[in-house]
Coordinates of C-alpha atoms in Angstrom, one line a residue:
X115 CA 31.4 -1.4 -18.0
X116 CA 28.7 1.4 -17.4
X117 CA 26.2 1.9 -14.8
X118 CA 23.7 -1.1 -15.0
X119 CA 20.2 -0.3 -14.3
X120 CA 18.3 -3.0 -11.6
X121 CA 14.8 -3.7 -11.2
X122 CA 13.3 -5.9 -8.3
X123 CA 14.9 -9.0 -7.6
X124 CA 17.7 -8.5 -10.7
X125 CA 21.2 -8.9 -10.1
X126 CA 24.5 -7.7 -11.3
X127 CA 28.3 -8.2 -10.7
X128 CA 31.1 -5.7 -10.7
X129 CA 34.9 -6.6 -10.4
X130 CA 35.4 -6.1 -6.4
X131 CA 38.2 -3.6 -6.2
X132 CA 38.9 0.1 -4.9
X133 CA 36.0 1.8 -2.4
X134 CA 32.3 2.1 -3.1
X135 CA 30.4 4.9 -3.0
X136 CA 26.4 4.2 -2.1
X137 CA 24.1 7.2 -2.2
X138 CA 19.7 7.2 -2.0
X139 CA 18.3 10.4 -3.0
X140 CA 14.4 11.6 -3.9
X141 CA 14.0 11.2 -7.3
X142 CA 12.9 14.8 -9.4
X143 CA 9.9 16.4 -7.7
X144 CA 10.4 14.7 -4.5
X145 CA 11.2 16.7 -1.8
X146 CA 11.4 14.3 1.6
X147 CA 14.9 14.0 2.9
X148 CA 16.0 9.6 2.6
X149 CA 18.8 8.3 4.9
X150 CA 20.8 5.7 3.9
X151 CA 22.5 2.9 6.1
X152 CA 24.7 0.2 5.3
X153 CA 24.4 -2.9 8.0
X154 CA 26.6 -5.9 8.2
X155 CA 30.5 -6.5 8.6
X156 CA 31.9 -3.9 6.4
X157 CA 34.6 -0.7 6.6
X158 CA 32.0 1.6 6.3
X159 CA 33.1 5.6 5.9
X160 CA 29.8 7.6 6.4
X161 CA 30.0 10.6 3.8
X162 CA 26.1 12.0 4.5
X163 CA 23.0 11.1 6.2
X164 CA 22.5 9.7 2.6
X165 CA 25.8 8.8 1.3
X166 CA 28.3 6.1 2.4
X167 CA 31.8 4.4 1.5
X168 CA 31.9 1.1 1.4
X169 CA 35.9 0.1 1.5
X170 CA 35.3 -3.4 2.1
X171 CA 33.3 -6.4 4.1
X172 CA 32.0 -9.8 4.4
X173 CA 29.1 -11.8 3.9
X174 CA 25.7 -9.9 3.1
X175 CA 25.9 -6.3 3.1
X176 CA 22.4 -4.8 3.0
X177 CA 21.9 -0.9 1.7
X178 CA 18.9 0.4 4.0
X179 CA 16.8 3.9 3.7
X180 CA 14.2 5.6 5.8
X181 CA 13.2 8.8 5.9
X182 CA 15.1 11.7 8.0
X183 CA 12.2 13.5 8.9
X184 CA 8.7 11.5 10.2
X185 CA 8.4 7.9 11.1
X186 CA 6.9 7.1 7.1
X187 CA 7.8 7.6 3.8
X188 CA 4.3 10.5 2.6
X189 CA 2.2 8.9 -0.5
X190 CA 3.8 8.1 -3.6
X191 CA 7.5 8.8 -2.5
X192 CA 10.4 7.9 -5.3
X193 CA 13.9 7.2 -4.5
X194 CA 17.0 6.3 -6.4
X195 CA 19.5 4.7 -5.1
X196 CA 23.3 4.5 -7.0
X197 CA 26.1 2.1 -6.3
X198 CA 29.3 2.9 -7.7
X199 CA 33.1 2.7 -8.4
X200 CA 35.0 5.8 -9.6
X201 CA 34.5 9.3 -10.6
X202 CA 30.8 10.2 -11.6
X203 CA 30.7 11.8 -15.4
X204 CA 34.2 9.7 -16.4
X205 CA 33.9 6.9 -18.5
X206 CA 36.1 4.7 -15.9
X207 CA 32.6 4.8 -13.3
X208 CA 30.9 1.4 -13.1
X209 CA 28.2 0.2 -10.7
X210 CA 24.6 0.0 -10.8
X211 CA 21.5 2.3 -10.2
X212 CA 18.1 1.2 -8.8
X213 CA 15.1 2.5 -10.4
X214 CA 12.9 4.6 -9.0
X215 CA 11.4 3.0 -5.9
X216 CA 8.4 3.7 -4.9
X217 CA 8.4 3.8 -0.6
X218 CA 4.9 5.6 0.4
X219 CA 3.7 4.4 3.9
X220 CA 7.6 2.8 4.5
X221 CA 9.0 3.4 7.3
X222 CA 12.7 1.5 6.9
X223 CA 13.2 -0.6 4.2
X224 CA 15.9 -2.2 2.8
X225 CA 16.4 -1.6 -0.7
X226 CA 19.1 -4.4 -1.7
X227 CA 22.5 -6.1 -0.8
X228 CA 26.0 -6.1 -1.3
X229 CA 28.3 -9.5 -0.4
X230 CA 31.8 -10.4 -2.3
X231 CA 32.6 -13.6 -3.9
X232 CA 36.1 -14.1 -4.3
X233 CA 37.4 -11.0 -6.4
X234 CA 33.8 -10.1 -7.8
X235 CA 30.8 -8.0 -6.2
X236 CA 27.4 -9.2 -5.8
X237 CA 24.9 -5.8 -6.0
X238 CA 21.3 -7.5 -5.6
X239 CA 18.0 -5.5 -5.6
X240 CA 15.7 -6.8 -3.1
X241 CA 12.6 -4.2 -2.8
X242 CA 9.4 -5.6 -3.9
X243 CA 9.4 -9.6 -3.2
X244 CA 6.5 -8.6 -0.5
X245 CA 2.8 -8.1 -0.2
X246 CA 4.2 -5.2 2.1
X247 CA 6.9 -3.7 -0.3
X248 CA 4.0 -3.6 -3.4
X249 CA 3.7 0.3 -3.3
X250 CA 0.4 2.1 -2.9
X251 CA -1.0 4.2 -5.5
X252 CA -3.3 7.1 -6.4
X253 CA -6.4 6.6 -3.9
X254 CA -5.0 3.9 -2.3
X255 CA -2.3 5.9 -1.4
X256 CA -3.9 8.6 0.1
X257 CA -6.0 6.9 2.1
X258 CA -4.0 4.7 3.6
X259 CA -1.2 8.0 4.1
X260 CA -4.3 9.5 5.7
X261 CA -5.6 7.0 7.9
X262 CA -1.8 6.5 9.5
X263 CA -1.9 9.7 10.0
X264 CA -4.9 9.8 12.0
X265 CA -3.8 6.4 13.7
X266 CA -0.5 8.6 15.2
X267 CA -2.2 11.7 15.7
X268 CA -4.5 9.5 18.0
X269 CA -2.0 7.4 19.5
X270 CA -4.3 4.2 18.5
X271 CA -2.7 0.9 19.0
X272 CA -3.1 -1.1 16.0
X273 CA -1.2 -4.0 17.5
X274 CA -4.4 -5.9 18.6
X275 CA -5.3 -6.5 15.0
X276 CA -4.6 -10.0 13.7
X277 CA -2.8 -11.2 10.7
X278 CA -5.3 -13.4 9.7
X279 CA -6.3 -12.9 6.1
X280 CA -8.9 -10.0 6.2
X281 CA -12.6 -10.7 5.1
X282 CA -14.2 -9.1 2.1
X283 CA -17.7 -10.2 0.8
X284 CA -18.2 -8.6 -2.9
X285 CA -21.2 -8.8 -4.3
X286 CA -22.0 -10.4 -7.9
X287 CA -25.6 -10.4 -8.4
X288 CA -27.4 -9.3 -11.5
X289 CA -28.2 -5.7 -10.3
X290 CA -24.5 -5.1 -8.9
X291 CA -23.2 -5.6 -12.9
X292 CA -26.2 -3.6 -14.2
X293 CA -26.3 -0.1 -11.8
X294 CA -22.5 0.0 -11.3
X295 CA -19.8 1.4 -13.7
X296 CA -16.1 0.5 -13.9
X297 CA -15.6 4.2 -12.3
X298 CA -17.1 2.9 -8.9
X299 CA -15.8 -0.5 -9.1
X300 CA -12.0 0.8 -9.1
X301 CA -12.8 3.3 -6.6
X302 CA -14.5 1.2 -4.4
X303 CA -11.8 -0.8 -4.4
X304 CA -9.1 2.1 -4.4
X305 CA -11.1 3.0 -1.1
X306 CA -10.9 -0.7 0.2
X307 CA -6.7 -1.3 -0.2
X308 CA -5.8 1.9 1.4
X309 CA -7.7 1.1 4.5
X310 CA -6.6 -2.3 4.6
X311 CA -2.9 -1.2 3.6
X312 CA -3.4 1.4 7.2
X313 CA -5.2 -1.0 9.3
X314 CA -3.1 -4.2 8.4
X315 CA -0.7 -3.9 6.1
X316 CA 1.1 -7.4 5.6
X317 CA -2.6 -8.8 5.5
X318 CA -3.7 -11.2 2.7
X319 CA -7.5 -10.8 2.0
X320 CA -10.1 -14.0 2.4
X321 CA -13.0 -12.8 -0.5
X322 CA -16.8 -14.5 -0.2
X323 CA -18.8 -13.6 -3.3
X324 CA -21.9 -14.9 -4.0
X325 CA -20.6 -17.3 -6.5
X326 CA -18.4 -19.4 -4.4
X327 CA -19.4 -22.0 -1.9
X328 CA -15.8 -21.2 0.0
X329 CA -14.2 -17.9 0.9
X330 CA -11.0 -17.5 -1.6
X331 CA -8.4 -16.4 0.3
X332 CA -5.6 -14.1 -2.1
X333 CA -1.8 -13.1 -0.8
X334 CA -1.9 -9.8 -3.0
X335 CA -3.5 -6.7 -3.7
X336 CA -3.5 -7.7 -7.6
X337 CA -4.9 -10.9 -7.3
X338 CA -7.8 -9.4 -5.2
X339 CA -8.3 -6.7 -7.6
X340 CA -8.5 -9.4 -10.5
X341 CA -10.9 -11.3 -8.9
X342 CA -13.1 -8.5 -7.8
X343 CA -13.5 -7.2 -11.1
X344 CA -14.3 -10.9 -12.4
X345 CA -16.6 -11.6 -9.4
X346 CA -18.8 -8.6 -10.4
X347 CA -18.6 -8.5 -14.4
X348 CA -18.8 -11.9 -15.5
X349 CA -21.5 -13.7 -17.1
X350 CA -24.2 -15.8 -15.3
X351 CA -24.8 -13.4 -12.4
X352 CA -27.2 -14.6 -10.1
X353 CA -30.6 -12.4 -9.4
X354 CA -31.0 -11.7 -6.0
X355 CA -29.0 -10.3 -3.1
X356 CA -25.4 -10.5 -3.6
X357 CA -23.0 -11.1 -0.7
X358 CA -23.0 -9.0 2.4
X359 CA -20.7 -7.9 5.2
X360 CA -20.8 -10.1 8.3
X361 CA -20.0 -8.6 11.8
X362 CA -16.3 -7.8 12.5
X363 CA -13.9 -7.9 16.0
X364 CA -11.6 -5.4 17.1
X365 CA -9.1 -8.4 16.2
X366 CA -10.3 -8.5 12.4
X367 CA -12.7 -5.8 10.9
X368 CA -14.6 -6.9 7.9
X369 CA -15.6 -5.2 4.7
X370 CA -18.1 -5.4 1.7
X371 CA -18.3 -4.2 -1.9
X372 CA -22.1 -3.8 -2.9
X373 CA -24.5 -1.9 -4.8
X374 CA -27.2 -2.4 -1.6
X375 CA -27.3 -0.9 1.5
X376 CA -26.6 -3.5 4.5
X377 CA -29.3 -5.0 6.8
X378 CA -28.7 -3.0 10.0
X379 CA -25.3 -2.2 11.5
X380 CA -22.7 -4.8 11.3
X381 CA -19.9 -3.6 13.9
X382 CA -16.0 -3.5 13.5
X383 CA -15.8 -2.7 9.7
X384 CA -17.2 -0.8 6.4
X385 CA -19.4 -1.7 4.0
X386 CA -19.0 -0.1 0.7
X387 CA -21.8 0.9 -1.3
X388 CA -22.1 1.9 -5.3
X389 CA -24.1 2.2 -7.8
X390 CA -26.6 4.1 -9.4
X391 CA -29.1 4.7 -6.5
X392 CA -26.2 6.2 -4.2
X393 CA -24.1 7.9 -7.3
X394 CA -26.4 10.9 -6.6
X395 CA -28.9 9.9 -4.0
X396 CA -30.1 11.4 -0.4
X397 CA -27.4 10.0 1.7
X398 CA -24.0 11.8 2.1
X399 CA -20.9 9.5 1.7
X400 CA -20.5 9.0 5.3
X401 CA -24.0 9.7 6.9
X402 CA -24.5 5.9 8.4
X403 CA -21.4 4.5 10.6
X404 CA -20.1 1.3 8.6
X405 CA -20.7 2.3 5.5
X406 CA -19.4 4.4 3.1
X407 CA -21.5 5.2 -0.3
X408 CA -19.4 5.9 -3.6
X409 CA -21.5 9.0 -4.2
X410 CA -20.1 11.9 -6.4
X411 CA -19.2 14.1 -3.8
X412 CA -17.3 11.6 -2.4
X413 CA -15.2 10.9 -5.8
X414 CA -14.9 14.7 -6.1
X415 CA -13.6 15.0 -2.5
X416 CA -10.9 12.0 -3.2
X417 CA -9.9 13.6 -6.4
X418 CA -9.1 17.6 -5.9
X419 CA -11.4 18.0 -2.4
X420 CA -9.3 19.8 0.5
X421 CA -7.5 18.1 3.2
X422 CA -10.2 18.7 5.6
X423 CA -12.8 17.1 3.6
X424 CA -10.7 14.1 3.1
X425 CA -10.1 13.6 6.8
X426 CA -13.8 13.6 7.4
X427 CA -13.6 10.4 5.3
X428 CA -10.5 9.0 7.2
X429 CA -12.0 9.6 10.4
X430 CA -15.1 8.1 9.1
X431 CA -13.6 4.9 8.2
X432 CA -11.2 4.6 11.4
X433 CA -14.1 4.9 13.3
X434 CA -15.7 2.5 11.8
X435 CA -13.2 -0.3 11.7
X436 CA -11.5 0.6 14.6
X437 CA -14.4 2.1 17.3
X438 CA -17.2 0.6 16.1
X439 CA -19.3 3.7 16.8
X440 CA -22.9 2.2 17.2
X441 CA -26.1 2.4 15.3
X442 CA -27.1 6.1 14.7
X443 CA -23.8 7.5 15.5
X444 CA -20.5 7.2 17.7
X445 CA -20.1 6.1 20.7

């Protein structure tokens, strides 16, 4: 028997004899230090900070990594993580690897288990069966990376927010499908995840559109981004003024996706803006508090734009979920 390769949720058995050796380590380009721990009732021989022996244990045995340095895995960290009997290189070596795992915004997490049944091992991966293990990418990534680093550097407490689902209204009028392209849809949306991955990460999302007599409420970040994309390009889209962000709490801010400016300022939250009369239009990006306008600048900044500019954005939309700054600037 080889190694066996594991994704999510897959399982594999290996004849339970002679010590295990358990090692995480950054996959090639990756440069943050992991640690590994193994928890439960188990000889456990420590070899590393990422490395341990398993001689033997009972019941559930679960293989857990963090990172050695920070409180968070940084945006778009990969790990791999080996299981294995016998010497590496020989042909006698059997085990199991688990692909590359994907841990940005993670602070523990526990990758899989170990547990024996009779003379046979059980080597289960685990990461991935939550709304909170789905790993962040690209924009979404960075923004949320960004805006928990501003919520540390600040010392905000994010504990007052709720873990009700969070409130999006998307907008599926005529003129949302006409002036918007699929460039400023995703990003929009990108822009809309990251926040909510920052602010509330275990969150499901409740989405109004204008379509619906009921708010939908979604338990993950791909059903949402399915349905957005539906909401706004499907056929028979109303004229008139699509769906608009209503007034958020410090418990729950709201958010919109639009191609219209909102009526007046709506507190505790961020409306989203696209299309083509704010691609390349007057307003900045983050001129107004609660809003943020897709402009080019702004897709610029998020694509190659230094950090600086793209903590003006951060701090832009922590303010506005989190501070509420009022009408015509902070408070």
């Amino acid at each position: 028997m080889a190694i066996v390769t594991l994704r999510e949720n897959q399982t594999t058995t290996i004849p339970a004899e002679g010590m295990l050796h358990v090692e995480a380590s950054p996959a090639p380009g990756y440069s943050q230090h992991v640690a590994l721990t193994l928890e439960g009732e188990a000889t456990i021989r420590p070899v590393s900070p990422s490395a341990s022996r398993l001689v033997r244990g009972t019941g559930r045995i679960r293989i857990i990594v963090s990172p050695r340095d920070g409180d968070e895995f940084g945006p778009g960290t990969t790990i791999h993580v080996n299981v294995t009997r016998g010497r590496p290189g020989t042909p006698q070596v059997t085990g199991a690897e688990f692909v590359g795992i994907t841990l940005d915004g993670r602070s523990e997490t526990v990758i899989g288990t170990l547990h024996y049944e009779d003379d046979t091992l059980v080597i289960e991966s685990a990461v991935g069966s939550t709304q909170a293990d789905q790993p962040f990418e690209g924009v979404a990534a960075s923004v949320r990376a960004g805006l928990r680093a501003l919520i540390n550097r600040h010392n905000i407490d994010t504990s007052i927010l709720e873990t009700a689902p969070t409130p999006i209204a998307v907008d599926s009028s005529v003129s949302m499908k006409a002036q918007t392209t699929e460039e400023d849809l995703d990003l929009a949306v990108k822009l809309f995840i990251g926040a909510v991955g920052a602010l509330k990460p275990e969150t499901s999302f409740s989405v109004r559109d204008d379509r619906l007599g009921r708010p939908l409420e979604m338990s993950t970040r791909e059903e949402l981004i399915q349905h957005v994309v539906t909401a706004v390009r499907s056929e028979g889209n109303h004229i008139g003024a699509g769906a608009h962000r209503e007034p958020g709490s410090p418990e729950n801010p709201t958010f919109s996706i639009s191609d219209e400016e909102p009526y007046g300022h709506q507190p505790y939250g961020l409306s989203i803006v696209i299309g083509d009369t704010v691609r390349d239009g007057l307003l900045g990006a983050t001129d107004t508090p609660g809003v943020l306008r897709v402009t080019s600048e702004l897709r610029a900044t998020m694509e190659e734009g230094s950090d600086a500019s793209k903590n003006a954005i951060y701090e832009h939309i922590l303010n506005s979920c989190i501070t509420a700054p009022a009408e015509g600037g902070p408070r």
